[in-house]
Short mmCIF file of C-alpha atoms and ligand atoms in Angstrom, two decimals:
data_model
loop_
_atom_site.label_atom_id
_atom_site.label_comp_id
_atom_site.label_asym_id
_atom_site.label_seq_id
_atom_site.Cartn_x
_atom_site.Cartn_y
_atom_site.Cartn_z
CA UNK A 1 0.13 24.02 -23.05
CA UNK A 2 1.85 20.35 -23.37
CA UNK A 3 -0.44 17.70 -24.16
CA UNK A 4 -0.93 14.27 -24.00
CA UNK A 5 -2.93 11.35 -24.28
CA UNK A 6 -3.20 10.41 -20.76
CA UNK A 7 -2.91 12.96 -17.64
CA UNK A 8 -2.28 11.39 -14.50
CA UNK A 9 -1.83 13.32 -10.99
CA UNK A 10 0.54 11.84 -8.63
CA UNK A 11 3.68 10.09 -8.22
CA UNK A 12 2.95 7.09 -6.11
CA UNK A 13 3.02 3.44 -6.69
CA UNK A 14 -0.88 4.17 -8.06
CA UNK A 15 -0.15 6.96 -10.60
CA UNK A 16 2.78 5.70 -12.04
CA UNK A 17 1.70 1.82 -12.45
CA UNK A 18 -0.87 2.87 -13.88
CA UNK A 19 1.31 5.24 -16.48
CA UNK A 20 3.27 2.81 -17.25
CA UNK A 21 -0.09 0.73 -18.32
CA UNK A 22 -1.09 3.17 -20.10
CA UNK A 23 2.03 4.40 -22.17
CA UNK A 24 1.53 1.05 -24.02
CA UNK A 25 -1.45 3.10 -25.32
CA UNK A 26 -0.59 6.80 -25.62
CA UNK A 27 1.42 9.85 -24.51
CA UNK A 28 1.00 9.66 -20.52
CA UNK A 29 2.43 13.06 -18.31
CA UNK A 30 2.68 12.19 -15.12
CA UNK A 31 2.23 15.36 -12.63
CA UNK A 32 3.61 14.94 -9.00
CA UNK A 33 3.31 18.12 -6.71
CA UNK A 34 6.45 16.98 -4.27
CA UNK A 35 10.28 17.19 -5.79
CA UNK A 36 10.81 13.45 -5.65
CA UNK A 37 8.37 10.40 -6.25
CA UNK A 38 6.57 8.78 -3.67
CA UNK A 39 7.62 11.25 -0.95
CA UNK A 40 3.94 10.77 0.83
CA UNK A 41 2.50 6.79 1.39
CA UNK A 42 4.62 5.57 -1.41
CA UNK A 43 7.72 6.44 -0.24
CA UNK A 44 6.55 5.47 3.68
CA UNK A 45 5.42 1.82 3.06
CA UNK A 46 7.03 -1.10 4.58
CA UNK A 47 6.34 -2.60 1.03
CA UNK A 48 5.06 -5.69 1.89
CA UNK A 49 3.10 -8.29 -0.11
CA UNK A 50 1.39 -10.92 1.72
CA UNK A 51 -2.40 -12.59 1.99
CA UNK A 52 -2.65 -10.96 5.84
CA UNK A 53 -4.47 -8.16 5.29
CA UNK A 54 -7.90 -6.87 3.76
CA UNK A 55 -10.69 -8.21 2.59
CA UNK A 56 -11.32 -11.15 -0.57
CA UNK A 57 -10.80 -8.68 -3.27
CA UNK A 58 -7.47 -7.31 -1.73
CA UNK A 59 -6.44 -10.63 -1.40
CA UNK A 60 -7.69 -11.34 -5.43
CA UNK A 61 -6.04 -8.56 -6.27
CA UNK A 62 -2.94 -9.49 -4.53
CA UNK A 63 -2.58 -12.94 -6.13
CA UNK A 64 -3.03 -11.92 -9.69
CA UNK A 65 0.13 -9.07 -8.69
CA UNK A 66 2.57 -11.34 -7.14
CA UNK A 67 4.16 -12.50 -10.77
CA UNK A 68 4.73 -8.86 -11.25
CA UNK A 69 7.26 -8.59 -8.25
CA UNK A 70 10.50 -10.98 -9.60
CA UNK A 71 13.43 -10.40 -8.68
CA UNK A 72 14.84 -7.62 -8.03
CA UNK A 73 11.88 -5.85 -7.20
CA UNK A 74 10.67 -8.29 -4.84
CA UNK A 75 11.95 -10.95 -2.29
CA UNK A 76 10.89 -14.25 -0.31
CA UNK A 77 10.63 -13.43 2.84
CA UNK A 78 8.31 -15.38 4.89
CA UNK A 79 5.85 -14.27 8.10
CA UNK A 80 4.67 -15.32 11.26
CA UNK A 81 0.98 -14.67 12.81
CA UNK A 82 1.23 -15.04 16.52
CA UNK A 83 -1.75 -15.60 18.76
CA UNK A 84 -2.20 -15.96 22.81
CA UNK A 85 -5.50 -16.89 24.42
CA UNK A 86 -7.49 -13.37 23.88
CA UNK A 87 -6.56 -13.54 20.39
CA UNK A 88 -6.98 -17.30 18.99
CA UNK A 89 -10.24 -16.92 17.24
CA UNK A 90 -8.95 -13.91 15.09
CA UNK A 91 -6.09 -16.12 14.32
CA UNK A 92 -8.06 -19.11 12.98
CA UNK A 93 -10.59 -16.35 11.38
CA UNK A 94 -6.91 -14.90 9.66
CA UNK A 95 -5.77 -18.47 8.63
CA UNK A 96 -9.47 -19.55 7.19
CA UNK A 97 -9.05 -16.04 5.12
CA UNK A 98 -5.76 -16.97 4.11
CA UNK A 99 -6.29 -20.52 2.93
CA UNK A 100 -8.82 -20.02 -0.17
CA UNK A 101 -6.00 -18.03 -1.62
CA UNK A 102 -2.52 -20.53 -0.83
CA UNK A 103 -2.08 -23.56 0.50
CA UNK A 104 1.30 -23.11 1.85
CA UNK A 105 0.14 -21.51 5.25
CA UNK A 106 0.90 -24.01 8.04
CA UNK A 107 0.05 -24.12 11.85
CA UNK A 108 2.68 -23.46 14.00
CA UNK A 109 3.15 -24.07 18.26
CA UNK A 110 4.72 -22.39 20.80
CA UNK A 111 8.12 -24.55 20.16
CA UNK A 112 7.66 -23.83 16.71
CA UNK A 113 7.33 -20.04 16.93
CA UNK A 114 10.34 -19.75 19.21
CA UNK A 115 12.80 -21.45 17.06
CA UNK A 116 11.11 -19.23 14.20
CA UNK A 117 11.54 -15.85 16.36
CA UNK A 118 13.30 -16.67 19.72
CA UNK A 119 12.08 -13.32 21.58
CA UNK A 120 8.56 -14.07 21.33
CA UNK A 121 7.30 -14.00 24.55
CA UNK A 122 5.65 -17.33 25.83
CA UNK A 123 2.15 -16.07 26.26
CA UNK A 124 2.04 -16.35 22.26
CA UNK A 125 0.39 -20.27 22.04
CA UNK A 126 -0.05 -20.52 18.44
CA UNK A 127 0.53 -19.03 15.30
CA UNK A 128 0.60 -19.00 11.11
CA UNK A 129 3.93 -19.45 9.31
CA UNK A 130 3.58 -18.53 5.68
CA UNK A 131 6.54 -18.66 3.36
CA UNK A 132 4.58 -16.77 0.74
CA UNK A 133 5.40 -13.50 1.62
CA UNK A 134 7.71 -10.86 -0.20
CA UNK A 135 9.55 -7.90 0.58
CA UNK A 136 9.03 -5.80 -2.07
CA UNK A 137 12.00 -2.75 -3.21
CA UNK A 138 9.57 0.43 -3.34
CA UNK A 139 12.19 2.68 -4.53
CA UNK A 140 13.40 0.47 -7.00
CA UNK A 141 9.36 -0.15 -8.08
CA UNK A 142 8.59 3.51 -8.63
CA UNK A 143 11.98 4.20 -10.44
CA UNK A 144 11.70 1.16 -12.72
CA UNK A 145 7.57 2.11 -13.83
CA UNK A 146 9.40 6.15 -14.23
CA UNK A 147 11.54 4.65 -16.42
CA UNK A 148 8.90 2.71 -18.31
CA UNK A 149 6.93 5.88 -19.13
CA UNK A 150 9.95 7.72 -19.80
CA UNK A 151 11.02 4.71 -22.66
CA UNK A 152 7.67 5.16 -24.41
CA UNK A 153 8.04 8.89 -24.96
CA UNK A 154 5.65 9.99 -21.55
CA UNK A 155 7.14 12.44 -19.14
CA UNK A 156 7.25 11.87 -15.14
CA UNK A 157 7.09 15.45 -13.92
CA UNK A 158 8.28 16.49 -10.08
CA UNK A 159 7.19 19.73 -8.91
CA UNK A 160 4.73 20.03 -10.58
CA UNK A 161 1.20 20.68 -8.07
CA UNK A 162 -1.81 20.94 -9.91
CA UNK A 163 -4.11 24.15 -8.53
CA UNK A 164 -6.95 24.08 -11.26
CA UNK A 165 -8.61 21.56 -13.30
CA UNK A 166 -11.26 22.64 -16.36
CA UNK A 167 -13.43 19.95 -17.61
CA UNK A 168 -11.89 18.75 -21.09
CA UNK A 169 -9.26 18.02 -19.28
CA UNK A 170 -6.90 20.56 -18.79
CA UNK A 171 -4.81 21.14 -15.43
CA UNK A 172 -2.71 24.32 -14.42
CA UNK A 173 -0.26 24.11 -11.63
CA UNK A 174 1.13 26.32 -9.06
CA UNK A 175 3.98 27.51 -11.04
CA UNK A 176 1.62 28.48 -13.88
CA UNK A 177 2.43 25.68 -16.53
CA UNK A 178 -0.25 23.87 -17.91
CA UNK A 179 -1.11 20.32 -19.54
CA UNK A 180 -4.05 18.54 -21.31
CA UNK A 181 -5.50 15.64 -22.31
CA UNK A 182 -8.63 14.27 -22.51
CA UNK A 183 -8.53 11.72 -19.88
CA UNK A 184 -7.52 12.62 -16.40
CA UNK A 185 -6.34 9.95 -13.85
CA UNK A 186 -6.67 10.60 -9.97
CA UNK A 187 -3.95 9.22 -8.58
CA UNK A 188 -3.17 11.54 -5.78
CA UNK A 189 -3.75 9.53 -2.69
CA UNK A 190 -4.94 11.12 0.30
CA UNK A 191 -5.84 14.23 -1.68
CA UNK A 192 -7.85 13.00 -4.31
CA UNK A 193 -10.88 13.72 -2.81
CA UNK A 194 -9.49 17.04 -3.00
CA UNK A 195 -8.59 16.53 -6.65
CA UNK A 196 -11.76 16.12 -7.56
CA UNK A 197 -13.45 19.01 -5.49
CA UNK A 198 -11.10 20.78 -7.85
CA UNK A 199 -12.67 19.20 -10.82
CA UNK A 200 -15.62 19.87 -9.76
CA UNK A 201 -16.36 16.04 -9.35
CA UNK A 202 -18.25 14.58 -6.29
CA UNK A 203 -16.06 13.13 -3.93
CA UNK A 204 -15.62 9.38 -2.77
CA UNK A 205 -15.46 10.31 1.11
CA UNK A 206 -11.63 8.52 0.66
CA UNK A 207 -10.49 8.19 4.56
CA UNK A 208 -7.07 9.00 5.15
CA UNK A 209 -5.38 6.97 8.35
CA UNK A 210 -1.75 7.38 9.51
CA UNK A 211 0.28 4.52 10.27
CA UNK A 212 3.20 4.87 12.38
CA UNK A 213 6.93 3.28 12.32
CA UNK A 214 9.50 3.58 14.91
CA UNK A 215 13.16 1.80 13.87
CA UNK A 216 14.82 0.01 16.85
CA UNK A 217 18.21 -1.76 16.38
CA UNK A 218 18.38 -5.35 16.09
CA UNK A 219 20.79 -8.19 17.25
CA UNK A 220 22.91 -9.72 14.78
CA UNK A 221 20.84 -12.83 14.55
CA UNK A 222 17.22 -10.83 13.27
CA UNK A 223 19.09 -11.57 10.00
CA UNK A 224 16.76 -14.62 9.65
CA UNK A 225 13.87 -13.54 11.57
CA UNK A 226 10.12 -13.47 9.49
CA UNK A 227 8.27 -10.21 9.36
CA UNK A 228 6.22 -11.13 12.57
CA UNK A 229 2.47 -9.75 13.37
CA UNK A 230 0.52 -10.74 16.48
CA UNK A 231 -3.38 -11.92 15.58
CA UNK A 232 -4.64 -9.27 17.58
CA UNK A 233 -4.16 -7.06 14.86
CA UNK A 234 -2.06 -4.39 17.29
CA UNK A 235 1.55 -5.15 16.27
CA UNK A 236 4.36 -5.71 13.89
CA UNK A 237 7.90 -6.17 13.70
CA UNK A 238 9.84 -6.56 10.14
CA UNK A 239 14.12 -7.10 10.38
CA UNK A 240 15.28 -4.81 7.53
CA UNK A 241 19.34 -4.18 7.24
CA UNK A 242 20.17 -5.07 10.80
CA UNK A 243 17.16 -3.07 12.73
CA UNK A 244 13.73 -4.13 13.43
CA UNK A 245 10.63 -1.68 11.71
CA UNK A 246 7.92 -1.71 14.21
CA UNK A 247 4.45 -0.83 14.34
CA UNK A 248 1.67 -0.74 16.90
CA UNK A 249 -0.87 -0.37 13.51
CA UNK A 250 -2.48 2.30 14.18
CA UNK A 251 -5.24 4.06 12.34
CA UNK A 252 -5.62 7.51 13.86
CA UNK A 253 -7.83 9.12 10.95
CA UNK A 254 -6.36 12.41 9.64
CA UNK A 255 -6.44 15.17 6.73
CA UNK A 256 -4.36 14.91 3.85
CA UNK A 257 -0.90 16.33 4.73
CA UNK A 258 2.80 15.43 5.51
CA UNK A 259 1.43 13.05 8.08
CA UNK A 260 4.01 12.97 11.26
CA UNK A 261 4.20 10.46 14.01
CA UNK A 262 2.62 11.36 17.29
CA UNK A 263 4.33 10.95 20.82
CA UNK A 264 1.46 8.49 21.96
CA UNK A 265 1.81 6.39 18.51
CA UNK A 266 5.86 6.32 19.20
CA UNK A 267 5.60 5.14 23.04
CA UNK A 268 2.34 2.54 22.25
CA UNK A 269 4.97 0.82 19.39
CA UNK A 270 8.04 0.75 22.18
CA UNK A 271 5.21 -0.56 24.30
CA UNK A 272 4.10 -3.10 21.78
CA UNK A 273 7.40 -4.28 21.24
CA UNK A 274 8.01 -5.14 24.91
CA UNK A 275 4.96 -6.50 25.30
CA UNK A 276 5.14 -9.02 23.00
CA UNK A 277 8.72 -9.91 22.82
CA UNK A 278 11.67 -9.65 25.12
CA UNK A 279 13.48 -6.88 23.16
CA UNK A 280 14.06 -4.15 25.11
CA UNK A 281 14.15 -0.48 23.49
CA UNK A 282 16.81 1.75 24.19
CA UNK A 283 16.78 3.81 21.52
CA UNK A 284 14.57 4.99 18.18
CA UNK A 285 16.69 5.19 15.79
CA UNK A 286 13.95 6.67 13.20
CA UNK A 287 10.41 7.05 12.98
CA UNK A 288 8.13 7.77 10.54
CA UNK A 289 4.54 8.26 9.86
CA UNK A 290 2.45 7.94 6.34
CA UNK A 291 -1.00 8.00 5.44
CA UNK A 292 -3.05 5.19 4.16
CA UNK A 293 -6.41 5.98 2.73
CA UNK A 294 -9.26 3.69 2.69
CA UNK A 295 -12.65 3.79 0.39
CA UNK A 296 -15.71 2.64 2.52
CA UNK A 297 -15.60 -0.50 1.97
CA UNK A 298 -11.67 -0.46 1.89
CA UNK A 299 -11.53 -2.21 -1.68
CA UNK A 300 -9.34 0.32 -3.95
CA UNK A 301 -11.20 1.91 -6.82
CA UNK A 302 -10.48 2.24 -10.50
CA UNK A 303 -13.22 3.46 -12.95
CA UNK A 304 -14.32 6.82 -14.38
CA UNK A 305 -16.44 9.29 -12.47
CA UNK A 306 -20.17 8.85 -13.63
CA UNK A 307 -20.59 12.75 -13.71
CA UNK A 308 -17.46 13.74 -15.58
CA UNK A 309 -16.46 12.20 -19.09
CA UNK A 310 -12.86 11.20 -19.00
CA UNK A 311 -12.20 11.57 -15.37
CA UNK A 312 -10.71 8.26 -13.87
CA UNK A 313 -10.65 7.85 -9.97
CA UNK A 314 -7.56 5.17 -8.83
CA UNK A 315 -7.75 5.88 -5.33
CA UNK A 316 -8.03 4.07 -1.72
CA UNK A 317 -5.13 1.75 -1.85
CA UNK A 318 -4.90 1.53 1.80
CA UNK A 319 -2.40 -0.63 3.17
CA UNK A 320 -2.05 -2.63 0.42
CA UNK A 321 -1.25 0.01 -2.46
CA UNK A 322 2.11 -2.27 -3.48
CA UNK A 323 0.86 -5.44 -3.45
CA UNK A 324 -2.11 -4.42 -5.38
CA UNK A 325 -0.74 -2.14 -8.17
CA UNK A 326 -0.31 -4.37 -11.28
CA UNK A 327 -4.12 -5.78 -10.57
CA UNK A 328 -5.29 -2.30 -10.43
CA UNK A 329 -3.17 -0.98 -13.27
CA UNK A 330 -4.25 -3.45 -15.46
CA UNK A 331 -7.90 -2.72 -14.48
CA UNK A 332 -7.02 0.77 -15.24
CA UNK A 333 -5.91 0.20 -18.62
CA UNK A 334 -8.70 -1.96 -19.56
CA UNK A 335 -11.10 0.48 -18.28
CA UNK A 336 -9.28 3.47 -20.21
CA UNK A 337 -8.28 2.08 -23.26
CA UNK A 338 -11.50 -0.41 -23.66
CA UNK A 339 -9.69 -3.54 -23.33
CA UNK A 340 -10.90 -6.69 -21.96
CA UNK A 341 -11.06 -7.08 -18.13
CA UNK A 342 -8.51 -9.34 -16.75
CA UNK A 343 -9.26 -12.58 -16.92
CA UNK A 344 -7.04 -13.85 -14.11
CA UNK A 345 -8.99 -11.44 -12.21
CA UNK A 346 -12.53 -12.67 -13.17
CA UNK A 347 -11.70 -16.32 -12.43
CA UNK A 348 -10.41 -14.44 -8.76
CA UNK A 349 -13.85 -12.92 -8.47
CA UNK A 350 -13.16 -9.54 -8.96
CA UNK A 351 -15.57 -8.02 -11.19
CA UNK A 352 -15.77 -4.45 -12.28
CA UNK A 353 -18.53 -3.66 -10.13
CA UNK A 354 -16.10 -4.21 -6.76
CA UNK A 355 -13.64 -1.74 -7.74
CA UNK A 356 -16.07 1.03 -9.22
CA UNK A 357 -16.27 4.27 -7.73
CA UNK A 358 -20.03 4.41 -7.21
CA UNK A 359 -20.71 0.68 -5.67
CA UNK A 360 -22.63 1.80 -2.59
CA UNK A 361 -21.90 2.92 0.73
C1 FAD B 401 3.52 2.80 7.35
C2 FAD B 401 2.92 2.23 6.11
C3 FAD B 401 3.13 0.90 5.77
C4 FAD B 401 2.60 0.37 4.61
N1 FAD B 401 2.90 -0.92 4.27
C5 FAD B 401 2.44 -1.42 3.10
C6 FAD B 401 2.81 -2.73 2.69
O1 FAD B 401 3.54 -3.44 3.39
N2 FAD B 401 2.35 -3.20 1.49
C7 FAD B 401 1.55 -2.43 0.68
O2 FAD B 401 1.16 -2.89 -0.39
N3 FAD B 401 1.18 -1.17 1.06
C8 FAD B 401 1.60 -0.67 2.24
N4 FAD B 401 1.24 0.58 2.62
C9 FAD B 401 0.25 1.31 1.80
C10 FAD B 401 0.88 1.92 0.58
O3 FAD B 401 2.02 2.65 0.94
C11 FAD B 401 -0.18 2.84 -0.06
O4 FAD B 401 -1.35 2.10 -0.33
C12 FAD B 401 0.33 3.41 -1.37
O5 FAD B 401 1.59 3.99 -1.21
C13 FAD B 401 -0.64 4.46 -1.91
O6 FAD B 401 -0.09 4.92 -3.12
P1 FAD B 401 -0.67 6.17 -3.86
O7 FAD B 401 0.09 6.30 -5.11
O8 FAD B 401 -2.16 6.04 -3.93
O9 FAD B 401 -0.44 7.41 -2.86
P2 FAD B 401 0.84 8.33 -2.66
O10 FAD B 401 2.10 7.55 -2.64
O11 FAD B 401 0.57 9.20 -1.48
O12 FAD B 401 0.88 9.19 -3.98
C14 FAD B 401 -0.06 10.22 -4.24
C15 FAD B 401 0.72 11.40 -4.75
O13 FAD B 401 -0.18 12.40 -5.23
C16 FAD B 401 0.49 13.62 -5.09
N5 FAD B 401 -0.46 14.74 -5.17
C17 FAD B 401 -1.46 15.03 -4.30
N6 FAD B 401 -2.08 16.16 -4.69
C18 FAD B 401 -1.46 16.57 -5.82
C19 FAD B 401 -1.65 17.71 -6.68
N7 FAD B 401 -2.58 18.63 -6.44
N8 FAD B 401 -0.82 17.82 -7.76
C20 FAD B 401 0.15 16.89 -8.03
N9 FAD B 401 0.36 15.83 -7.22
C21 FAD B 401 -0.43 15.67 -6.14
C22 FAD B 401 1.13 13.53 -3.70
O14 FAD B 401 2.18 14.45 -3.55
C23 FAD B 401 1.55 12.07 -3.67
O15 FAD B 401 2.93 11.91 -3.97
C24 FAD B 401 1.78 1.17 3.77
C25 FAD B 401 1.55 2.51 4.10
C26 FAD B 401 2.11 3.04 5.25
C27 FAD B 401 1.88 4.48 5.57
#
């Protein structure tokens, strides 16, 4: 049996930011069941960081991260909130929300919004331009924190699916192998619920939800287009490399799996796109689907499991796993190692007690 200091199960942005936390500390393994890293959500994400979307604490939790993602790892790359009449109030709702966390977030007009993105159709009135945004390299994320646990003596292990889990902790996985250590961190996503049953560990009641891309091609000028949502909270087009990502964000709940995008999901995004702009689809290029699992009160959780010693949920990142991870990795390592809580992230207002795993229903 190889052992360690620190277990950790799964490969995503979540497992291995907090590894490379954590190797600071100790030996960390890092078991992913799939052949490559982030092959489910991780590897699915638009990998976006921006105050849009969630709650306070996501957006907390999203300020304190943004140092984290310099150059190269993460880009300016600014966004536009577009509202027409039904959608107004959730607009100024979405710009209030915004505002206690930058004050760079400016009102924009129709004139405004069609110099900014010239196919938006003229039934959008108003919107939000925020510079703040940044495209964030996920690839290059989850190789760089690999690489960090590697340097510190850990091991990042593909292939490797964990079947059983005895208290103590010690994991065996489908080929047989096993590892131990006497801290266990849940980092598998969709399926840690599912990790846990396997624990024997009450579950959270994690929600998995896929989200659905379709890739269109884009005219040569999308080059300096923003990554453009409508208010409504149905829609979103990002330029990436000469095609636009699109997505009518949807939430369609589902089981853990190797989530695939449905025919309705694929025609409501063409839809979407025509409906708001005056791009026309011909052709998807490439679609995807991935999961994004939500806790109840969709604020990701980090903290240890009140009925087993040593086993540490980091689970429900949602749609904002990226943007989040050095907040919660951080939290992580304080948590596991005894360190002091973030400050940065007390003078944000997030306490322990927001991220726990038992905070209510
Ligand atoms: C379409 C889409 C767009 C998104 N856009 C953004 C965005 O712009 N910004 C942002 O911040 N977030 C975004 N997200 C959300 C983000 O991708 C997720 O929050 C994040 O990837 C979750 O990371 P994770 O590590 O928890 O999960 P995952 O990446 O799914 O990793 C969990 C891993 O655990 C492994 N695992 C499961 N069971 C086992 C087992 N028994 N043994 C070993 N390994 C196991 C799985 O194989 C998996 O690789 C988006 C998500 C989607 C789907």
């Amino acid at each position: 049996m190889e052992r360690a200091d620190f277990l950790i199960l799964g490969g995503g942005i979540a497992g291995l930011s907090a590894g490379a936390r954590l190797a600071r500390h100790g030996r960390v393994v890092l078991l992913e069941g799939e052949e490559a890293l982030g092959y489910h959500s991780s590897g699915r994400s638009v990998s976006f960081s921006h105050y849009g979307i969630g709650n306070d604490a996501v957006r907390a939790l999203t300020a304190y991260s943004r140092p984290w993602f310099e150059p190269p790892l993460g880009h300016a790359f600014p966004t536009l909130y577009f509202a027409d009449r039904d959608s107004l109030t959730s607009l100024d709702a979405l710009g209030a929300d915004m505002a206690r966390f930058t004050d760079d977030i400016r009102p924009v007009d129709r004139c405004d919004m069609a110099a900014l993105f010239p196919p938006l159709r003229p039934a959008a009135i108003r919107g939000l331009f925020d510079p703040t945004g940044l495209k964030l390299d996920a690839d290059l994320i989850l190789q760089a924190l690999a690489k960090e646990v590697r340097a510190a003596g850990g091991a990042v292990l593909t292939g490797r699916r964990v079947v059983a889990i005895e208290p103590g902790w010690t994991v065996r996985t489908e080929a047989g192998d096993s590892f131990g250590a006497p801290i266990l961190v849940n980092a598998a996503g969709a399926w840690a619920d599912r990790i846990a049953a396997l624990a024997g560990v009450a579950p959270l009641g994690l929600q998995p939800r896929r989200r659905t891309i379709i890739v269109v091609d884009a005219p040569p000028e999308s080059a300096g287009w923003p990554f453009v949502h409508s208010a409504a909270g149905d829609f979103y087009l990002l330029p990436e490399a000469g095609r636009l990502l699109v997505s009518p964000v949807d939430e369609v709940p589902a089981e853990p799996g190797d989530a695939q995008p449905e025919d309705y999901d694929l025609a409501l995004a063409a839809d979407r796109l025509e409906h708001y702009t005056t791009i026309a689809v011909t052709r998807i290029a490439h679609r995807w689907a991935g999961l994004r699992t939500f806790t109840h009160d969709r604020v990701p959780t980090a903290g240890f499991a009140a009925d087993a010693p040593g086993f540490f949920w980091l689970a429900g990142q949602g749609g904002y796993g990226f943007q989040t991870a050095p907040a919660m990795a951080e939290i992580s390592e304080a948590l596991i190692t005894g360190g002091a809580w973030p400050k940065g992230l007390a003078e944000r207002g997030v306490l322990v007690e927001q991220v726990a795993p038992k905070r209510g229903a």
